[in-house]
mmCIF file of C-alpha atoms in Angstrom:
data_model
loop_
_atom_site.group_PDB
_atom_site.id
_atom_site.type_symbol
_atom_site.label_atom_id
_atom_site.label_comp_id
_atom_site.label_asym_id
_atom_site.label_seq_id
_atom_site.Cartn_x
_atom_site.Cartn_y
_atom_site.Cartn_z
ATOM 1 C CA MET B 1 -2.557 44.047 -71.627
ATOM 2 C CA THR B 2 -5.946 42.341 -71.681
ATOM 3 C CA ARG B 3 -8.802 43.403 -69.385
ATOM 4 C CA GLN B 4 -8.792 39.978 -67.720
ATOM 5 C CA ARG B 5 -5.065 40.088 -67.001
ATOM 6 C CA ALA B 6 -5.282 43.614 -65.580
ATOM 7 C CA THR B 7 -8.117 42.484 -63.295
ATOM 8 C CA ALA B 8 -6.055 39.507 -62.076
ATOM 9 C CA ILE B 9 -3.083 41.785 -61.399
ATOM 10 C CA GLY B 10 -5.335 44.132 -59.432
ATOM 11 C CA PHE B 11 -6.493 41.229 -57.260
ATOM 12 C CA ILE B 12 -2.912 40.781 -56.001
ATOM 13 C CA ALA B 13 -3.480 43.994 -54.055
ATOM 14 C CA VAL B 14 -6.484 42.450 -52.295
ATOM 15 C CA LEU B 15 -4.345 39.530 -51.110
ATOM 16 C CA LEU B 16 -1.617 41.888 -49.876
ATOM 17 C CA TRP B 17 -4.120 44.121 -48.063
ATOM 18 C CA SER B 18 -5.443 41.127 -46.138
ATOM 19 C CA LEU B 19 -2.111 41.306 -44.243
ATOM 20 C CA LEU B 20 -2.360 45.036 -43.553
ATOM 21 C CA ALA B 21 -4.015 44.740 -40.127
ATOM 22 C CA VAL B 22 -1.759 42.037 -38.697
ATOM 23 C CA LEU B 23 1.404 43.788 -39.882
ATOM 24 C CA THR B 24 0.191 47.124 -38.520
ATOM 25 C CA VAL B 25 -0.331 45.555 -35.093
ATOM 26 C CA GLY B 26 3.209 44.151 -35.294
ATOM 27 C CA THR B 27 4.684 47.636 -35.717
ATOM 28 C CA ALA B 28 3.409 48.951 -32.349
ATOM 29 C CA PRO B 29 4.257 51.349 -30.720
ATOM 30 C CA VAL B 30 5.250 53.297 -33.863
ATOM 31 C CA PRO B 31 2.876 56.319 -34.183
ATOM 32 C CA PRO B 32 0.719 56.537 -37.348
ATOM 33 C CA LEU B 33 2.510 59.353 -39.193
ATOM 34 C CA LEU B 34 5.951 57.873 -38.575
ATOM 35 C CA LEU B 35 4.705 54.492 -39.795
ATOM 36 C CA ASN B 36 3.283 56.227 -42.875
ATOM 37 C CA ALA B 37 6.637 57.916 -43.483
ATOM 38 C CA MET B 38 8.727 54.769 -43.129
ATOM 39 C CA CYS B 39 6.496 52.551 -45.276
ATOM 40 C CA PHE B 40 6.011 55.056 -48.087
ATOM 41 C CA THR B 41 9.713 55.911 -48.169
ATOM 42 C CA LEU B 42 10.379 52.255 -48.900
ATOM 43 C CA GLY B 43 7.473 51.826 -51.330
ATOM 44 C CA GLY B 44 8.222 55.082 -53.162
ATOM 45 C CA GLY B 45 11.959 54.449 -53.359
ATOM 46 C CA LEU B 46 11.471 50.992 -54.851
ATOM 47 C CA GLY B 47 8.895 52.438 -57.251
ATOM 48 C CA LEU B 48 11.322 55.056 -58.536
ATOM 49 C CA ILE B 49 13.969 52.371 -59.065
ATOM 50 C CA TRP B 50 11.418 50.359 -61.063
ATOM 51 C CA CYS B 51 10.523 53.445 -63.129
ATOM 52 C CA TRP B 52 14.201 54.094 -63.848
ATOM 53 C CA ARG B 53 14.904 50.496 -64.863
ATOM 54 C CA SER B 54 11.778 50.294 -67.049
ATOM 55 C CA GLY B 55 12.203 53.715 -68.675
ATOM 56 C CA GLY B 56 9.079 55.113 -67.048
ATOM 57 C CA LEU B 57 10.753 58.160 -65.486
ATOM 58 C CA SER B 58 10.479 60.110 -68.742
ATOM 59 C CA GLN B 59 6.670 59.847 -68.609
ATOM 60 C CA LEU B 60 6.389 61.582 -65.253
ATOM 61 C CA LYS B 61 7.145 65.102 -66.476
ATOM 62 C CA TYR B 62 4.059 65.092 -68.713
ATOM 63 C CA VAL B 63 1.630 64.268 -65.896
ATOM 64 C CA PRO B 64 -0.466 67.258 -64.659
ATOM 65 C CA TRP B 65 0.206 68.369 -61.079
ATOM 66 C CA ARG B 66 -3.478 67.768 -60.247
ATOM 67 C CA VAL B 67 -2.962 64.043 -60.776
ATOM 68 C CA TYR B 68 -0.023 64.016 -58.368
ATOM 69 C CA ALA B 69 -2.004 65.986 -55.793
ATOM 70 C CA PHE B 70 -5.001 63.637 -56.091
ATOM 71 C CA GLY B 71 -2.967 60.454 -55.725
ATOM 72 C CA SER B 72 -0.804 61.740 -52.880
ATOM 73 C CA ILE B 73 -3.799 62.934 -50.857
ATOM 74 C CA GLY B 74 -5.545 59.587 -51.410
ATOM 75 C CA LEU B 75 -2.599 57.476 -50.256
ATOM 76 C CA PHE B 76 -1.646 59.755 -47.365
ATOM 77 C CA GLY B 77 -5.220 60.121 -46.114
ATOM 78 C CA TYR B 78 -6.117 56.452 -46.280
ATOM 79 C CA HIS B 79 -3.095 55.176 -44.406
ATOM 80 C CA ALA B 80 -2.917 57.954 -41.826
ATOM 81 C CA LEU B 81 -6.558 57.178 -40.992
ATOM 82 C CA TYR B 82 -6.047 53.393 -41.065
ATOM 83 C CA PHE B 83 -2.959 53.328 -38.852
ATOM 84 C CA SER B 84 -4.631 55.736 -36.414
ATOM 85 C CA ALA B 85 -7.807 53.637 -36.300
ATOM 86 C CA LEU B 86 -5.893 50.476 -35.406
ATOM 87 C CA ARG B 87 -4.113 52.318 -32.598
ATOM 88 C CA LEU B 88 -7.419 53.539 -31.103
ATOM 89 C CA ALA B 89 -9.726 50.517 -31.539
ATOM 90 C CA PRO B 90 -9.437 46.702 -31.555
ATOM 91 C CA ALA B 91 -7.636 45.588 -34.722
ATOM 92 C CA ALA B 92 -10.160 43.069 -36.059
ATOM 93 C CA GLU B 93 -13.181 45.287 -35.459
ATOM 94 C CA ALA B 94 -11.583 48.484 -36.794
ATOM 95 C CA GLY B 95 -10.258 46.545 -39.772
ATOM 96 C CA LEU B 96 -13.724 45.285 -40.679
ATOM 97 C CA VAL B 97 -15.163 48.811 -40.542
ATOM 98 C CA ALA B 98 -12.327 50.031 -42.769
ATOM 99 C CA TYR B 99 -13.088 47.191 -45.176
ATOM 100 C CA LEU B 100 -16.423 48.724 -46.053
ATOM 101 C CA TRP B 101 -14.481 50.200 -48.994
ATOM 102 C CA PRO B 102 -15.268 47.330 -51.432
ATOM 103 C CA LEU B 103 -18.979 47.952 -50.858
ATOM 104 C CA LEU B 104 -18.520 51.699 -51.237
ATOM 105 C CA ILE B 105 -16.567 51.201 -54.472
ATOM 106 C CA VAL B 106 -19.558 49.375 -55.926
ATOM 107 C CA LEU B 107 -21.950 52.064 -54.698
ATOM 108 C CA PHE B 108 -19.846 54.974 -55.946
ATOM 109 C CA SER B 109 -19.082 53.337 -59.282
ATOM 110 C CA GLY B 110 -22.851 53.045 -59.761
ATOM 111 C CA LEU B 111 -22.951 56.847 -59.798
ATOM 112 C CA LEU B 112 -20.418 57.185 -62.612
ATOM 113 C CA PRO B 113 -21.601 58.296 -66.070
ATOM 114 C CA GLY B 114 -23.426 55.468 -67.799
ATOM 115 C CA GLU B 115 -24.133 53.634 -64.529
ATOM 116 C CA THR B 116 -27.274 53.525 -62.377
ATOM 117 C CA LEU B 117 -27.917 53.017 -58.679
ATOM 118 C CA ARG B 118 -30.359 50.132 -58.197
ATOM 119 C CA ALA B 119 -32.304 48.624 -55.310
ATOM 120 C CA GLY B 120 -29.618 45.959 -54.889
ATOM 121 C CA HIS B 121 -27.034 48.665 -54.261
ATOM 122 C CA LEU B 122 -29.141 50.178 -51.487
ATOM 123 C CA LEU B 123 -29.914 46.818 -49.870
ATOM 124 C CA GLY B 124 -26.243 45.870 -50.049
ATOM 125 C CA ALA B 125 -25.296 49.159 -48.417
ATOM 126 C CA ALA B 126 -27.800 48.530 -45.626
ATOM 127 C CA LEU B 127 -26.332 45.072 -44.943
ATOM 128 C CA GLY B 128 -22.781 46.403 -44.998
ATOM 129 C CA PHE B 129 -23.479 49.165 -42.530
ATOM 130 C CA ALA B 130 -25.419 46.709 -40.363
ATOM 131 C CA GLY B 131 -22.193 44.737 -40.193
ATOM 132 C CA ALA B 132 -20.295 47.843 -39.147
ATOM 133 C CA ALA B 133 -22.925 48.609 -36.501
ATOM 134 C CA THR B 134 -22.652 45.043 -35.183
ATOM 135 C CA ILE B 135 -18.918 45.569 -34.666
ATOM 136 C CA ILE B 136 -19.228 48.977 -33.025
ATOM 137 C CA THR B 137 -21.993 47.916 -30.615
ATOM 138 C CA GLY B 138 -20.453 44.528 -29.870
ATOM 139 C CA GLY B 139 -23.504 42.759 -31.214
ATOM 140 C CA GLY B 140 -25.653 44.407 -28.564
ATOM 141 C CA ALA B 141 -23.769 42.656 -25.766
ATOM 142 C CA SER B 142 -21.417 45.496 -24.953
ATOM 143 C CA PHE B 143 -20.474 48.987 -25.978
ATOM 144 C CA ASP B 144 -17.046 50.556 -25.584
ATOM 145 C CA PRO B 145 -17.244 54.324 -26.094
ATOM 146 C CA ALA B 146 -13.452 54.555 -25.805
ATOM 147 C CA ALA B 147 -13.131 52.808 -29.185
ATOM 148 C CA LEU B 148 -15.540 55.144 -31.008
ATOM 149 C CA PRO B 149 -12.796 57.499 -32.300
ATOM 150 C CA GLY B 150 -11.021 54.516 -33.820
ATOM 151 C CA TYR B 151 -14.192 53.272 -35.503
ATOM 152 C CA GLY B 152 -14.902 56.767 -36.813
ATOM 153 C CA LEU B 153 -11.433 56.973 -38.345
ATOM 154 C CA ALA B 154 -11.894 53.504 -39.844
ATOM 155 C CA LEU B 155 -15.124 54.640 -41.535
ATOM 156 C CA LEU B 156 -13.379 57.739 -42.920
ATOM 157 C CA CYS B 157 -10.648 55.408 -44.110
ATOM 158 C CA ALA B 158 -13.193 53.352 -46.087
ATOM 159 C CA LEU B 159 -14.679 56.488 -47.630
ATOM 160 C CA THR B 160 -11.234 57.783 -48.588
ATOM 161 C CA TRP B 161 -10.051 54.625 -50.349
ATOM 162 C CA SER B 162 -13.328 53.959 -52.167
ATOM 163 C CA GLY B 163 -13.437 57.555 -53.402
ATOM 164 C CA TYR B 164 -9.805 57.374 -54.509
ATOM 165 C CA SER B 165 -10.315 54.090 -56.374
ATOM 166 C CA VAL B 166 -13.425 55.212 -58.258
ATOM 167 C CA LEU B 167 -12.020 58.625 -59.171
ATOM 168 C CA ALA B 168 -8.764 57.000 -60.305
ATOM 169 C CA ARG B 169 -10.846 55.440 -63.074
ATOM 170 C CA ARG B 170 -11.264 58.943 -64.464
ATOM 171 C CA LEU B 171 -7.469 59.280 -64.596
ATOM 172 C CA GLY B 172 -6.966 56.252 -66.814
ATOM 173 C CA SER B 173 -4.463 58.072 -69.049
ATOM 174 C CA ALA B 174 -2.012 58.613 -66.178
ATOM 175 C CA PRO B 175 0.749 55.946 -66.227
ATOM 176 C CA THR B 176 1.141 53.563 -63.284
ATOM 177 C CA SER B 177 4.613 55.039 -62.733
ATOM 178 C CA THR B 178 2.869 58.056 -61.155
ATOM 179 C CA VAL B 179 2.143 55.860 -58.127
ATOM 180 C CA ALA B 180 5.850 56.081 -57.236
ATOM 181 C CA VAL B 181 5.524 59.867 -57.035
ATOM 182 C CA PHE B 182 2.356 59.532 -54.931
ATOM 183 C CA CYS B 183 4.325 57.390 -52.483
ATOM 184 C CA VAL B 184 7.299 59.768 -52.318
ATOM 185 C CA VAL B 185 5.085 62.834 -51.728
ATOM 186 C CA THR B 186 3.137 60.926 -49.083
ATOM 187 C CA ALA B 187 6.396 59.953 -47.374
ATOM 188 C CA LEU B 188 7.686 63.545 -47.341
ATOM 189 C CA ALA B 189 4.400 64.901 -45.947
ATOM 190 C CA SER B 190 4.358 62.169 -43.302
ATOM 191 C CA TRP B 191 7.935 62.869 -42.175
ATOM 192 C CA ILE B 192 7.208 66.598 -41.841
ATOM 193 C CA MET B 193 3.943 66.076 -39.933
ATOM 194 C CA HIS B 194 5.473 63.386 -37.733
ATOM 195 C CA PHE B 195 8.277 65.614 -36.471
ATOM 196 C CA ALA B 196 5.780 68.436 -35.916
ATOM 197 C CA LEU B 197 3.041 66.453 -34.165
ATOM 198 C CA GLU B 198 4.262 63.099 -32.825
ATOM 199 C CA GLU B 199 6.750 61.604 -30.440
ATOM 200 C CA THR B 200 9.309 59.444 -32.242
ATOM 201 C CA LEU B 201 8.904 55.784 -31.272
ATOM 202 C CA TRP B 202 10.790 53.324 -33.491
ATOM 203 C CA PRO B 203 9.783 49.685 -34.128
ATOM 204 C CA GLN B 204 10.697 47.281 -31.339
ATOM 205 C CA GLY B 205 12.873 44.248 -32.039
ATOM 206 C CA ALA B 206 12.862 41.902 -35.000
ATOM 207 C CA LEU B 207 9.053 41.669 -35.041
ATOM 208 C CA GLY B 208 8.596 45.429 -35.211
ATOM 209 C CA TRP B 209 11.220 46.051 -37.890
ATOM 210 C CA GLY B 210 10.153 42.984 -39.868
ATOM 211 C CA SER B 211 6.512 44.091 -39.828
ATOM 212 C CA THR B 212 7.470 47.596 -40.966
ATOM 213 C CA LEU B 213 9.634 46.237 -43.783
ATOM 214 C CA ALA B 214 6.878 43.847 -44.901
ATOM 215 C CA LEU B 215 4.331 46.697 -44.870
ATOM 216 C CA GLY B 216 6.532 48.899 -47.044
ATOM 217 C CA LEU B 217 7.224 46.122 -49.533
ATOM 218 C CA GLY B 218 3.722 44.642 -49.780
ATOM 219 C CA PRO B 219 0.483 46.259 -48.544
ATOM 220 C CA VAL B 220 1.988 49.775 -48.635
ATOM 221 C CA GLY B 221 4.219 49.163 -51.636
ATOM 222 C CA LEU B 222 3.585 46.675 -54.421
ATOM 223 C CA ALA B 223 -0.154 46.683 -53.693
ATOM 224 C CA PHE B 224 -0.632 50.229 -55.020
ATOM 225 C CA TYR B 225 1.086 49.559 -58.321
ATOM 226 C CA VAL B 226 -0.929 46.430 -59.099
ATOM 227 C CA TRP B 227 -4.166 48.079 -57.868
ATOM 228 C CA ASP B 228 -3.578 51.037 -60.168
ATOM 229 C CA ILE B 229 -3.280 48.672 -63.130
ATOM 230 C CA GLY B 230 -6.448 46.864 -62.085
ATOM 231 C CA VAL B 231 -8.748 49.868 -61.575
ATOM 232 C CA LYS B 232 -7.554 51.634 -64.743
ATOM 233 C CA GLN B 233 -7.313 48.748 -67.204
ATOM 234 C CA GLY B 234 -9.343 45.954 -65.626
ATOM 235 C CA ASP B 235 -12.961 45.336 -64.625
ATOM 236 C CA ILE B 236 -13.575 47.631 -61.630
ATOM 237 C CA GLN B 237 -16.849 45.881 -60.776
ATOM 238 C CA MET B 238 -15.098 42.509 -60.741
ATOM 239 C CA LEU B 239 -12.339 43.964 -58.586
ATOM 240 C CA GLY B 240 -14.976 45.360 -56.251
ATOM 241 C CA THR B 241 -16.513 41.892 -56.000
ATOM 242 C CA SER B 242 -13.199 40.125 -55.422
ATOM 243 C CA SER B 243 -12.248 42.696 -52.790
ATOM 244 C CA TYR B 244 -14.884 41.244 -50.470
ATOM 245 C CA ALA B 245 -12.338 38.524 -49.684
ATOM 246 C CA ALA B 246 -10.133 41.126 -47.966
ATOM 247 C CA PRO B 247 -12.139 41.642 -44.730
ATOM 248 C CA LEU B 248 -12.704 37.915 -44.321
ATOM 249 C CA LEU B 249 -9.037 37.043 -44.931
ATOM 250 C CA SER B 250 -7.816 39.899 -42.748
ATOM 251 C CA THR B 251 -9.998 38.857 -39.824
ATOM 252 C CA LEU B 252 -9.029 35.201 -40.275
ATOM 253 C CA VAL B 253 -5.323 36.092 -40.165
ATOM 254 C CA LEU B 254 -5.805 38.107 -36.957
ATOM 255 C CA VAL B 255 -7.624 35.189 -35.340
ATOM 256 C CA LEU B 256 -5.024 32.636 -36.486
ATOM 257 C CA VAL B 257 -2.099 34.585 -35.023
ATOM 258 C CA GLY B 258 -3.958 35.190 -31.761
ATOM 259 C CA ILE B 259 -4.443 38.963 -32.038
ATOM 260 C CA ALA B 260 -8.234 38.637 -32.205
ATOM 261 C CA SER B 261 -10.458 36.085 -30.523
ATOM 262 C CA PRO B 262 -12.974 34.160 -32.623
ATOM 263 C CA SER B 263 -16.536 35.216 -31.845
ATOM 264 C CA TRP B 264 -19.996 35.135 -33.328
ATOM 265 C CA THR B 265 -19.987 38.934 -33.450
ATOM 266 C CA LEU B 266 -16.949 38.984 -35.733
ATOM 267 C CA ALA B 267 -18.349 36.176 -37.882
ATOM 268 C CA ILE B 268 -21.766 37.822 -38.295
ATOM 269 C CA ALA B 269 -20.224 41.224 -39.037
ATOM 270 C CA ALA B 270 -17.862 39.782 -41.638
ATOM 271 C CA CYS B 271 -20.722 37.934 -43.359
ATOM 272 C CA LEU B 272 -22.941 41.036 -43.373
ATOM 273 C CA ILE B 273 -20.204 43.236 -44.871
ATOM 274 C CA ALA B 274 -19.124 40.678 -47.467
ATOM 275 C CA GLY B 275 -22.706 39.657 -48.287
ATOM 276 C CA GLY B 276 -23.855 43.252 -48.647
ATOM 277 C CA ALA B 277 -20.996 44.039 -50.977
ATOM 278 C CA LEU B 278 -21.683 40.930 -53.060
ATOM 279 C CA LEU B 279 -25.351 41.884 -53.371
ATOM 280 C CA ALA B 280 -24.379 45.378 -54.524
ATOM 281 C CA ALA B 281 -21.961 43.939 -57.074
ATOM 282 C CA ARG B 282 -24.660 41.657 -58.508
ATOM 283 C CA ALA B 283 -26.892 44.685 -58.896
ATOM 284 C CA SER B 284 -24.111 46.477 -60.776
ATOM 285 C CA ALA B 285 -23.569 43.503 -63.061
ATOM 286 C CA THR B 286 -27.286 43.249 -63.901
ATOM 287 C CA LYS B 287 -28.232 45.452 -66.846
ATOM 288 C CA PRO B 288 -31.799 46.705 -67.113
ATOM 289 C CA ALA B 289 -33.835 45.105 -69.842
#
């Protein structure tokens, strides 16, 4: 597979993740750990079927347990935090904070061996976090302390996924079929923790079940397999750049379906986050003379 093709495949994940917020809202009132369990059971089950049909199951026994632990913690942590954030704070605003991960990928990848952190990275980070601050403070017009826990979880979510994506680059020898195991382990952990900590509330009606099914098939299913191909075999800086479309598309979808109201605060925050990430990516692409 060529580097360009792997990068294009990885971008499919960005398009799928732009639907993550709207589908998560559609699953209410399902609690976060139960939603994690249901989606990853579907995504992991389909992944194992794919591994079996493609002959990839035989590769799994040679993968070190540390790789399985790393991937499972990354997937479980990100989605438990994301689903919780969208239950505790407004969907569009919490989603934009969570979508600081493209910017953080660029920043963290600049710290990898052979890379340098430049002034553009720092300026981009400042713009991105200014966008997050604009969301949390309501652009200075209002402040809702009740939503702070949700915003905090969304920020942890961004840190978790960016760290996972950059460190996955160091695991380039692990086959993509390992993602199926990550999903299955995440599902098992989520089921156990759900029954121990949460009240069981199933999806409501066709909208709820349809949203859950779509999550398990797309943003919490196929997306991880194509993303794994992209970050391991493609151009991670290019993927970081293209990922800036995710917060803009996600917010646009929420506005179009009527979950979020269009506002200057949302527009300014989205531009700051996307613009900051783009500036950081340009700094990464620029080699010192």
